[in-house]
Amino acid sequence: MLAEPKLKLLADFISQFSKEELIWVNGYLSGWIAAPATTPAEPVNASPKKLTIAYGTETGNSKKLATDFAAKAKKKGLPTKLVSLDQYKLTELPKEEYFITVISTQGDGEPPVTAQKFYDHIHNNGFKLPQLKYGVLALGDTAYPLFCKTGEDVDKQLQYLGAQRIAGLQKCDLDYEATAAQWFDKVIEQLTTSVPTETTVTAPLVAAPKPAGKQYYEGIIQTHINLTAKGSAKKIYYIELLAEGVAFLPGDSIGIVPESDALLVDQILQLASVDGNKTITWKNETATIRELLISKINISYLLEKSVKQYATVVGQEIPAAKTDLLSLLKKYPLQNPALFEQVLEGLTQNVPRIYNIASSPVAHNGEVHITVLRDVFIKEEKEHTGLCTHFLENKKQGDTVRFFIQTNKRFRLPAADKDIVMIGPGTGIAPFRSFVAERDATGASGKNWLFFSEEQFTTDFLYQTEWQSWFETDVLTKISLAFHNGIEKAPTLADKILQQGKEIFEWLQAGASLYLCGEKEPAGKAIEEALLKVFSAETGSETNGKLFFETLKNENRYSKDLY
Ligand SMILES: Cc1cc2nc3c(=O)[nH]c(=O)nc-3n(C[C@H](O)[C@H](O)[C@H](O)COP(=O)(O)O)c2cc1C
């Protein structure tokens, strides 16, 4: 409170200023109060700094944060505009003064749908933004391999375009509130006190222990079979999970958090002479060491920072090669068992593996089906299987699996009367089984065309009897197959697309939607190249072909899910 004489002095003083000037004074005073008492902050210019806060969101977190930020900035007297990136006028960007982006990462490291245009705009147009001062707050989830990828890309690209950071990129995990608020307080401090300079705000090194925003389900395995026949070079498992009340749409995926092999964990405990029954708290999770090693902690594919932490604990130089905990313990034994908990601190959590759902919620009510290729690789001359493959391979009928639904809004069936062309080499066929089963069960009138490829016709034709039955009942209008069958120059799926390009183009011109799912390399890449060749040939030039491809994407008639 001010005493009466001072209050009067202040009122007289204030009466000399315009509203704009008062807003600036307000900001100036906040900065002055926040600064150390001996060095009052000097404002650099007399007018308040104009701030735009733009958000790109899918499930609303970025919007909520951006809205809180805008309210805070306004309170501090900064003229602030809050806008969703899909509403943002891209021609405004070169005119902006201070530009804060709050953006999440979706899909497999992709921008939210609402931010796609902005993302493409800054990446595809050859302009510069020398006057822009910016900061990016990235939302993500450390459970995903491409943590905060979109925020990283936007931050990097704005700098590349000549803009100046007023705050370093801040990456946030699911428990973002406190970190985000701290970061924005620093931004406000910059804008209300002094010349903006780049600050590096370090992201928290350690992941939040569990993806709190996700709803997890327990599914009971009711079928677990190898889809490929005897004589096949591969194993592809078909797993049916009983999962009553789990809501999803054709095109969605599930995330499964793999568990480590109990025998491997026991070997580790024995080697480290550690009591696995001791209860500890690891990244907010309280359980026995053995339980944590089985269900939470990544012991198979250690990150570089985990190896570094191990090297510090044992006080030795260890090369940053890909390794696992057991190998480290064997090669660089711990001097004493008490050090094991320090090693655990440097380890990260197991990340979920994502599988396309192969069932239809209408046709296979209460069930979720997946198609899992046994992922085999050679390390130190020994055959190994991927962690989740190994985990799922050893499950039996009646066992439970913990999973969450990963929605994929970019991979959706069109209206029931629209035609679809589905290209699914190998396990890429999974979502198309969901699509066609759904269209069959709902009596959708649109035509359906499937492209599929595998090694051997006799052993590897995934879901063969179902495709045959759908073909016979006219649910599946066309099926185009490419099997290698051990023939050196056998046509690939890309070749089939080139051969049937004219008809594919006709379907698309008549309004069909096109889908591609499967491995990115080599099949996915070759197929996209073949599609571009087809479109170029049919439209008369490569430029027109690219334009046709772009139009399909802009009209949401080309969806791909490559891994
Ligand atoms: C389908 C889906 C895919 C996601 N993919 C990623 C990813 O690749 N990388 C990441 O860091 N976070 C990923 N996330 C996590 C989100 O970025 C995180 O939940 C964020 O808080 C969402 O913010 P929003 O509500 O503003 O979209 C994904 C979330 C979902 C639902």
XYZ file of C-alpha atoms and ligand atoms in Angstrom:
594
model
C 0.000 0.000 0.000
C 1.109 3.582 -0.655
C 0.567 6.413 1.814
C -1.820 9.175 0.656
C 0.854 11.739 -0.466
C 2.719 9.149 -2.559
C -0.546 7.871 -4.011
C -1.440 11.397 -5.138
C 2.029 11.878 -6.627
C 1.620 8.646 -8.564
C -1.892 9.582 -9.785
C -0.622 12.956 -11.045
C 2.307 11.260 -12.709
C 0.116 8.627 -14.404
C -2.315 11.212 -15.729
C 0.431 12.506 -18.092
C 0.700 9.169 -19.960
C -1.272 7.536 -22.774
C -2.628 3.993 -22.311
C 0.125 2.540 -24.559
C 2.801 4.333 -22.567
C 1.335 3.017 -19.332
C 1.456 -0.526 -20.660
C 5.134 -0.028 -21.384
C 5.737 1.469 -17.904
C 4.038 -1.555 -16.405
C 6.437 -3.896 -18.233
C 9.379 -1.685 -17.367
C 8.525 -1.742 -13.670
C 8.115 -5.529 -13.615
C 11.550 -5.877 -15.163
C 12.991 -3.342 -12.769
C 11.593 -5.235 -9.781
C 12.820 -8.568 -11.138
C 16.355 -7.290 -11.794
C 19.077 -7.222 -9.103
C 18.628 -4.165 -6.852
C 21.951 -2.582 -7.768
C 21.485 -2.712 -11.538
C 18.089 -1.517 -12.601
C 17.278 -2.777 -16.071
C 17.285 -0.341 -18.936
C 14.598 -0.737 -21.542
C 15.958 -0.522 -25.069
C 13.072 1.043 -26.811
C 10.221 3.126 -25.659
C 7.315 1.212 -27.165
C 6.113 -2.112 -25.813
C 7.275 -5.161 -27.711
C 4.615 -6.846 -29.804
C 4.380 -10.529 -29.140
C 2.667 -13.257 -31.141
C 2.145 -16.645 -29.549
C 1.267 -19.295 -32.123
C 0.443 -22.877 -31.239
C 0.317 -26.138 -33.149
C -1.635 -28.800 -31.313
C -3.365 -32.096 -31.815
C -4.822 -32.889 -28.407
C -4.930 -29.408 -26.899
C -1.850 -29.314 -24.616
C 0.011 -26.724 -26.694
C -3.110 -24.609 -27.001
C -3.632 -24.597 -23.261
C -0.010 -23.635 -22.600
C -0.049 -20.930 -25.263
C -3.245 -19.512 -23.788
C -1.660 -19.385 -20.317
C 1.432 -17.724 -21.792
C -0.668 -15.109 -23.573
C -2.557 -14.288 -20.368
C 0.745 -13.917 -18.498
C 2.243 -11.696 -21.197
C -0.826 -9.467 -21.262
C -0.663 -9.131 -17.492
C 2.906 -7.942 -17.903
C 1.702 -5.271 -20.302
C 2.890 -6.817 -23.541
C 0.532 -6.388 -26.504
C 0.012 -10.080 -27.277
C -1.699 -11.949 -30.080
C -2.647 -15.605 -29.559
C -3.269 -17.687 -32.676
C -3.533 -21.294 -33.786
C -0.994 -22.105 -36.515
C -3.740 -23.280 -38.857
C -5.369 -19.850 -38.586
C -2.087 -17.988 -38.821
C -1.632 -15.783 -41.902
C 1.727 -16.910 -43.203
C 2.319 -13.572 -44.953
C 2.470 -11.988 -41.473
C 5.621 -13.867 -40.504
C 8.151 -11.415 -42.020
C 6.374 -8.575 -40.212
C 6.422 -10.172 -36.777
C 8.609 -8.747 -34.039
C 8.556 -11.380 -31.282
C 7.209 -14.783 -32.179
C 6.751 -17.657 -29.749
C 5.743 -21.056 -31.075
C 4.338 -23.754 -28.824
C 4.207 -26.937 -30.850
C 3.862 -30.647 -30.231
C 5.171 -33.631 -32.186
C 2.780 -36.222 -33.511
C 2.787 -39.419 -35.584
C 6.312 -40.614 -36.149
C 8.048 -37.320 -35.426
C 5.609 -35.250 -37.496
C 3.933 -31.889 -36.941
C 0.339 -31.789 -35.719
C -2.097 -31.617 -38.649
C -2.963 -28.041 -37.640
C 0.692 -26.990 -37.974
C 1.526 -28.764 -41.230
C 1.016 -25.718 -43.475
C 3.200 -23.509 -41.270
C 5.839 -26.262 -41.082
C 5.878 -26.722 -44.860
C 5.867 -22.964 -45.426
C 9.012 -22.306 -43.404
C 10.763 -25.337 -44.864
C 9.822 -24.923 -48.512
C 9.976 -21.216 -49.219
C 13.224 -19.467 -49.943
C 12.718 -16.345 -47.837
C 14.603 -14.831 -44.941
C 13.354 -13.578 -41.572
C 16.161 -11.342 -40.344
C 13.965 -9.116 -38.161
C 12.220 -11.969 -36.357
C 13.017 -12.722 -32.758
C 11.674 -16.056 -31.690
C 11.463 -18.867 -29.201
C 10.166 -22.416 -29.573
C 8.625 -24.486 -26.831
C 8.342 -28.092 -27.975
C 5.947 -30.579 -26.438
C 6.594 -34.270 -26.792
C 6.906 -37.553 -25.041
C 10.254 -39.223 -24.319
C 8.604 -42.569 -24.908
C 8.834 -41.793 -28.643
C 12.122 -42.226 -30.485
C 11.791 -38.821 -32.203
C 11.313 -36.808 -29.038
C 10.102 -33.242 -29.806
C 11.252 -33.577 -33.414
C 8.839 -30.946 -34.772
C 9.889 -28.312 -32.233
C 13.516 -29.066 -33.034
C 12.874 -28.682 -36.768
C 10.999 -25.395 -36.366
C 13.654 -23.951 -34.072
C 16.472 -24.960 -36.440
C 14.667 -23.730 -39.540
C 13.757 -20.310 -38.119
C 17.389 -19.815 -37.227
C 18.397 -20.925 -40.708
C 16.045 -18.274 -42.124
C 17.990 -15.636 -40.231
C 15.721 -15.165 -37.218
C 17.274 -14.590 -33.772
C 16.445 -16.724 -30.758
C 15.271 -14.863 -27.677
C 15.289 -18.139 -25.796
C 16.828 -21.495 -26.544
C 14.627 -24.356 -27.653
C 12.826 -25.854 -24.670
C 11.821 -29.486 -25.069
C 9.188 -30.741 -22.641
C 8.032 -34.216 -21.731
C 4.481 -35.045 -20.646
C 5.006 -33.359 -17.277
C 5.582 -30.064 -19.054
C 3.797 -27.501 -16.857
C 6.606 -26.382 -14.525
C 9.379 -26.465 -17.159
C 7.231 -24.573 -19.654
C 6.227 -21.905 -17.110
C 9.860 -21.358 -16.116
C 10.913 -21.016 -19.739
C 8.177 -18.536 -20.516
C 8.985 -16.476 -17.409
C 12.484 -16.073 -18.835
C 11.058 -15.014 -22.188
C 8.870 -12.401 -20.512
C 11.823 -11.198 -18.494
C 13.738 -10.621 -21.714
C 10.899 -8.767 -23.353
C 10.145 -6.546 -20.399
C 13.673 -5.686 -19.371
C 16.554 -5.688 -21.797
C 17.942 -6.433 -25.226
C 16.917 -9.898 -26.213
C 19.790 -12.328 -26.237
C 19.946 -15.998 -26.804
C 19.595 -18.050 -23.670
C 20.038 -21.736 -23.686
C 17.456 -23.427 -21.594
C 18.451 -26.966 -21.033
C 15.819 -29.610 -21.389
C 15.524 -31.952 -18.446
C 17.879 -34.813 -19.174
C 15.764 -37.486 -17.688
C 12.511 -38.676 -19.162
C 9.310 -38.575 -17.174
C 8.881 -42.049 -15.824
C 5.631 -42.913 -17.463
C 3.571 -41.471 -20.251
C 0.929 -40.129 -17.904
C -1.410 -38.921 -20.632
C -1.906 -42.339 -22.164
C -4.615 -44.772 -21.267
C -3.185 -48.255 -20.911
C -5.163 -51.467 -21.415
C -4.512 -55.105 -20.610
C -5.352 -57.384 -23.529
C -5.591 -61.170 -23.185
C -4.004 -63.086 -26.043
C -6.654 -65.307 -27.608
C -4.727 -66.313 -30.744
C -0.987 -66.398 -31.342
C 0.078 -68.021 -34.602
C 2.791 -67.839 -37.207
C 1.157 -66.628 -40.429
C 3.921 -67.871 -42.694
C 4.013 -71.536 -43.694
C 6.776 -74.112 -43.237
C 9.681 -73.347 -45.553
C 9.387 -69.578 -45.251
C 12.536 -67.592 -44.512
C 10.658 -65.407 -42.037
C 8.266 -65.597 -39.160
C 5.318 -63.224 -39.058
C 3.073 -63.565 -36.054
C -0.638 -62.905 -36.005
C -1.727 -61.978 -32.491
C -5.321 -61.428 -31.411
C -5.874 -59.522 -28.172
C -9.203 -59.615 -26.368
C -9.789 -55.988 -25.458
C -13.399 -55.156 -24.591
C -14.285 -51.479 -24.609
C -11.101 -50.289 -26.317
C -12.053 -47.540 -28.764
C -10.121 -47.072 -32.007
C -10.673 -46.588 -35.734
C -9.290 -48.415 -38.779
C -5.871 -46.878 -39.440
C -4.932 -46.584 -35.750
C -1.987 -48.400 -34.197
C -1.192 -49.855 -30.809
C 1.854 -49.209 -28.670
C 3.259 -52.106 -26.676
C 5.828 -51.550 -23.967
C 8.103 -54.596 -24.131
C 9.399 -56.364 -21.049
C 12.878 -57.796 -20.717
C 13.541 -61.472 -20.369
C 13.419 -62.574 -16.698
C 16.352 -64.977 -17.256
C 18.483 -62.143 -18.612
C 17.558 -59.965 -15.627
C 18.509 -62.756 -13.209
C 21.878 -63.113 -14.952
C 22.468 -59.376 -14.522
C 21.524 -59.462 -10.844
C 23.815 -62.421 -10.242
C 26.738 -60.850 -12.060
C 26.367 -57.591 -10.135
C 25.783 -59.498 -6.840
C 22.652 -57.446 -6.278
C 19.537 -58.454 -4.331
C 16.732 -58.187 -6.885
C 14.080 -58.123 -4.160
C 15.243 -54.815 -2.749
C 12.634 -52.092 -3.267
C 13.890 -48.857 -4.766
C 12.425 -45.786 -6.455
C 13.553 -45.364 -10.028
C 12.342 -42.205 -11.790
C 9.243 -41.907 -9.568
C 8.436 -45.613 -9.854
C 8.704 -47.682 -6.680
C 9.212 -51.435 -7.124
C 11.809 -54.142 -6.594
C 15.001 -53.891 -8.633
C 14.071 -57.113 -10.436
C 10.596 -55.847 -11.374
C 12.008 -52.558 -12.608
C 14.637 -54.327 -14.706
C 11.983 -56.542 -16.260
C 9.212 -54.077 -16.947
C 10.576 -50.546 -16.989
C 14.273 -50.179 -17.600
C 15.958 -50.418 -20.961
C 18.802 -52.909 -20.474
C 19.138 -54.103 -24.055
C 19.952 -51.111 -26.258
C 21.740 -48.599 -24.080
C 21.851 -44.951 -25.108
C 25.219 -43.227 -25.270
C 24.449 -41.283 -22.105
C 23.769 -44.551 -20.228
C 27.142 -45.956 -21.321
C 28.824 -42.700 -20.239
C 27.195 -42.925 -16.814
C 28.370 -46.522 -16.514
C 31.926 -45.442 -17.446
C 31.812 -42.768 -14.723
C 30.592 -45.260 -12.119
C 33.342 -47.792 -12.881
C 35.913 -45.043 -13.532
C 36.977 -46.440 -16.901
C 37.049 -45.319 -20.537
C 34.314 -47.143 -22.455
C 33.769 -46.670 -26.209
C 30.297 -45.310 -27.095
C 29.428 -48.408 -29.159
C 25.971 -49.975 -29.105
C 25.839 -52.325 -26.157
C 23.668 -53.810 -23.414
C 23.885 -53.927 -19.636
C 24.977 -57.567 -19.379
C 27.899 -57.018 -21.782
C 29.023 -53.952 -19.812
C 28.901 -55.837 -16.520
C 30.932 -58.672 -18.006
C 33.576 -56.436 -19.579
C 33.786 -53.720 -16.925
C 32.726 -55.336 -13.624
C 31.464 -53.143 -10.793
C 33.942 -52.754 -7.929
C 31.109 -53.160 -5.464
C 27.408 -54.061 -5.654
C 26.343 -50.755 -4.084
C 27.344 -49.025 -7.327
C 24.562 -50.816 -9.220
C 21.918 -48.254 -8.220
C 24.118 -45.490 -9.664
C 24.244 -47.429 -12.914
C 20.437 -47.660 -12.877
C 20.175 -43.871 -12.575
C 21.866 -43.519 -15.954
C 19.547 -45.975 -17.706
C 16.423 -44.963 -19.611
C 12.958 -46.451 -19.797
C 11.861 -48.997 -22.395
C 10.117 -47.254 -25.270
C 6.900 -48.627 -26.713
C 6.897 -50.331 -30.119
C 4.120 -49.342 -32.453
C 2.133 -51.827 -34.568
C -0.614 -51.060 -37.083
C -3.908 -52.568 -35.986
C -4.995 -55.268 -38.429
C -8.577 -55.637 -37.187
C -11.748 -53.638 -37.674
C -13.643 -52.367 -34.631
C -16.922 -53.237 -36.363
C -15.980 -56.636 -37.820
C -13.897 -57.827 -34.854
C -15.704 -56.175 -31.976
C -13.803 -56.269 -28.665
C -10.567 -57.442 -30.268
C -7.321 -55.900 -31.443
C -5.238 -57.843 -33.991
C -1.619 -57.203 -34.904
C 0.884 -58.546 -37.443
C 4.405 -58.809 -36.046
C 7.459 -59.589 -38.149
C 10.140 -61.423 -36.164
C 12.900 -58.877 -36.268
C 16.245 -60.699 -36.464
C 19.738 -59.213 -36.568
C 23.285 -60.403 -36.094
C 25.463 -58.978 -33.318
C 28.904 -60.340 -32.450
C 28.258 -63.231 -34.862
C 25.171 -64.286 -32.919
C 21.523 -64.070 -33.989
C 19.430 -61.708 -31.875
C 15.777 -60.712 -32.009
C 14.399 -57.230 -31.314
C 13.244 -56.642 -27.745
C 9.518 -56.404 -28.463
C 9.584 -59.246 -31.007
C 11.259 -61.444 -28.424
C 8.732 -60.361 -25.806
C 5.717 -61.050 -28.038
C 7.153 -64.214 -29.550
C 7.368 -65.819 -26.122
C 3.823 -64.930 -25.113
C 1.195 -67.645 -25.209
C -2.552 -67.839 -25.480
C -4.047 -66.584 -22.184
C -1.119 -64.266 -21.360
C -1.784 -60.552 -21.070
C -0.134 -57.679 -22.916
C -0.213 -54.048 -21.822
C -0.866 -51.597 -24.607
C -2.215 -48.185 -25.569
C -3.984 -46.948 -28.664
C -2.051 -44.590 -30.894
C -4.525 -42.717 -32.999
C -3.479 -41.916 -36.532
C -5.742 -39.197 -37.896
C -3.683 -39.092 -41.073
C -4.614 -42.647 -41.998
C -8.362 -42.801 -42.261
C -10.885 -44.393 -44.579
C -12.711 -41.917 -46.811
C -16.537 -41.749 -47.106
C -18.160 -45.135 -47.682
C -18.864 -44.470 -51.383
C -15.272 -43.443 -52.230
C -12.769 -45.844 -53.809
C -9.435 -46.725 -52.237
C -6.066 -47.966 -53.535
C -3.998 -49.666 -50.807
C -0.299 -50.448 -51.234
C 1.050 -52.643 -48.454
C 4.291 -54.557 -49.010
C 5.032 -57.158 -46.284
C 3.550 -56.349 -42.888
C 2.371 -53.054 -44.414
C -0.718 -55.062 -45.305
C -1.961 -54.908 -41.681
C -4.026 -51.683 -41.709
C -5.585 -52.711 -45.044
C -7.000 -55.861 -43.494
C -8.627 -53.503 -41.006
C -9.887 -51.218 -43.805
C -11.392 -53.977 -45.939
C -12.905 -55.867 -42.993
C -14.520 -52.612 -41.851
C -15.842 -51.823 -45.335
C -17.175 -55.361 -45.655
C -18.898 -55.230 -42.254
C -20.436 -51.807 -42.886
C -21.436 -52.499 -46.511
C -19.427 -49.554 -47.858
C -20.030 -49.187 -51.603
C -16.588 -47.768 -52.595
C -14.242 -49.985 -54.641
C -11.118 -51.460 -52.984
C -7.807 -52.272 -54.708
C -4.932 -53.959 -52.860
C -1.248 -54.139 -53.828
C 0.823 -56.639 -51.820
C 4.303 -58.153 -52.072
C 6.275 -60.781 -50.185
C 9.004 -63.360 -50.695
C 7.136 -66.572 -51.569
C 3.587 -67.028 -52.801
C 3.238 -70.453 -51.207
C 4.438 -69.531 -47.727
C 4.180 -65.770 -47.228
C 0.811 -64.610 -48.607
C -0.438 -62.921 -45.431
C -4.158 -63.371 -44.710
C -4.501 -65.155 -48.081
C -7.835 -66.867 -47.437
C -9.458 -63.662 -46.263
C -8.355 -61.748 -49.357
C -9.626 -64.584 -51.539
C -12.988 -64.564 -49.831
C -13.285 -60.765 -50.089
C -12.354 -60.993 -53.769
C -14.979 -63.658 -54.416
C -17.670 -61.607 -52.678
C -16.708 -58.420 -54.595
C -15.622 -56.571 -51.475
C -12.090 -56.540 -52.876
C -12.384 -55.198 -56.424
C -8.786 -55.797 -57.530
C -5.672 -57.409 -56.085
C -2.179 -56.944 -57.521
C 0.571 -59.192 -56.165
C 4.352 -59.337 -56.472
C 6.107 -62.409 -55.065
C 9.827 -62.798 -55.445
C 9.617 -66.620 -55.458
C 13.409 -66.865 -55.618
C 13.480 -65.480 -59.189
C 16.331 -63.037 -59.631
C 14.556 -60.439 -61.762
C 11.018 -60.974 -60.469
C 8.898 -57.810 -60.809
C 8.679 -55.836 -57.580
C 5.619 -54.042 -56.251
C 7.027 -50.808 -57.714
C 7.156 -52.537 -61.134
C 3.517 -53.624 -60.727
C 2.567 -50.036 -59.995
C 4.338 -48.858 -63.151
C 2.598 -51.571 -65.190
C -0.828 -50.611 -63.886
C -0.146 -46.910 -63.611
C -2.775 -45.836 -66.109
C -5.569 -47.531 -64.198
C -4.314 -46.288 -60.812
C -4.327 -42.771 -62.230
C -7.898 -43.234 -63.522
C -9.067 -44.367 -60.073
C -7.406 -41.359 -58.477
C -8.831 -38.943 -61.009
C -12.265 -40.345 -60.249
C -11.738 -39.414 -56.577
C -10.083 -42.476 -55.031
C -7.804 -42.180 -51.997
C -4.330 -43.696 -52.049
C -2.595 -45.393 -49.085
C 0.925 -46.683 -48.580
C 2.092 -48.628 -45.545
C 5.234 -50.678 -44.859
C 8.997 -50.414 -44.589
C 10.421 -47.050 -45.605
C 13.425 -48.603 -47.330
C 13.717 -50.088 -49.848
C 10.070 -50.805 -50.728
C 8.386 -47.556 -49.572
C 10.920 -45.362 -51.345
C 10.772 -47.375 -54.597
C 6.956 -47.298 -54.554
C 6.801 -43.523 -54.087
C 9.249 -43.108 -56.967
C 7.104 -45.385 -59.138
C 3.983 -43.399 -58.245
C 5.684 -40.165 -59.226
C 6.726 -41.737 -62.552
C 3.136 -42.796 -63.167
C 1.754 -39.344 -62.362
C 4.420 -37.662 -64.500
C 3.662 -39.915 -67.473
C -0.092 -39.434 -67.118
C 0.069 -35.643 -66.671
C 2.703 -35.029 -69.373
C 5.629 -33.788 -67.241
C 7.453 -34.328 -63.970
C 6.378 -30.885 -62.750
C 2.737 -31.759 -63.330
C 3.288 -35.187 -61.795
C 4.649 -33.600 -58.621
C 1.771 -31.154 -58.605
C -0.699 -34.038 -58.875
C 0.992 -35.768 -55.930
C 0.847 -32.522 -53.920
C -2.835 -32.076 -54.723
C -3.578 -35.595 -53.493
C -1.768 -34.785 -50.234
C -3.510 -31.446 -49.794
C -6.885 -33.082 -50.346
C -5.973 -35.746 -47.763
C -6.177 -38.384 -50.486
C -2.640 -39.693 -50.043
C -1.786 -41.190 -46.650
C 1.373 -43.044 -45.846
C 2.667 -44.836 -42.798
C 6.258 -45.872 -43.438
C 8.605 -47.243 -40.782
C -0.274 -40.406 -32.028
C 0.771 -39.672 -31.242
C 2.046 -39.628 -31.728
C 3.052 -38.943 -31.027
N 4.314 -38.914 -31.524
C 5.278 -38.271 -30.840
C 6.621 -38.237 -31.346
O 6.951 -38.774 -32.400
N 7.554 -37.553 -30.614
C 7.249 -36.927 -29.424
O 8.141 -36.334 -28.818
N 5.984 -36.952 -28.933
C 5.003 -37.606 -29.613
N 3.733 -37.634 -29.114
C 3.441 -36.992 -27.818
C 2.822 -35.605 -27.939
O 3.684 -34.684 -28.576
C 2.505 -35.112 -26.527
O 1.475 -35.920 -26.015
C 2.105 -33.657 -26.475
O 1.945 -33.251 -25.130
C 0.811 -33.396 -27.220
O 0.594 -32.031 -27.296
P -0.677 -31.451 -28.070
O -1.867 -31.824 -27.227
O -0.475 -29.980 -28.096
O -0.731 -32.033 -29.426
C 2.735 -38.304 -29.800
C 1.429 -38.365 -29.309
C 0.459 -39.044 -30.013
C -0.942 -39.101 -29.455
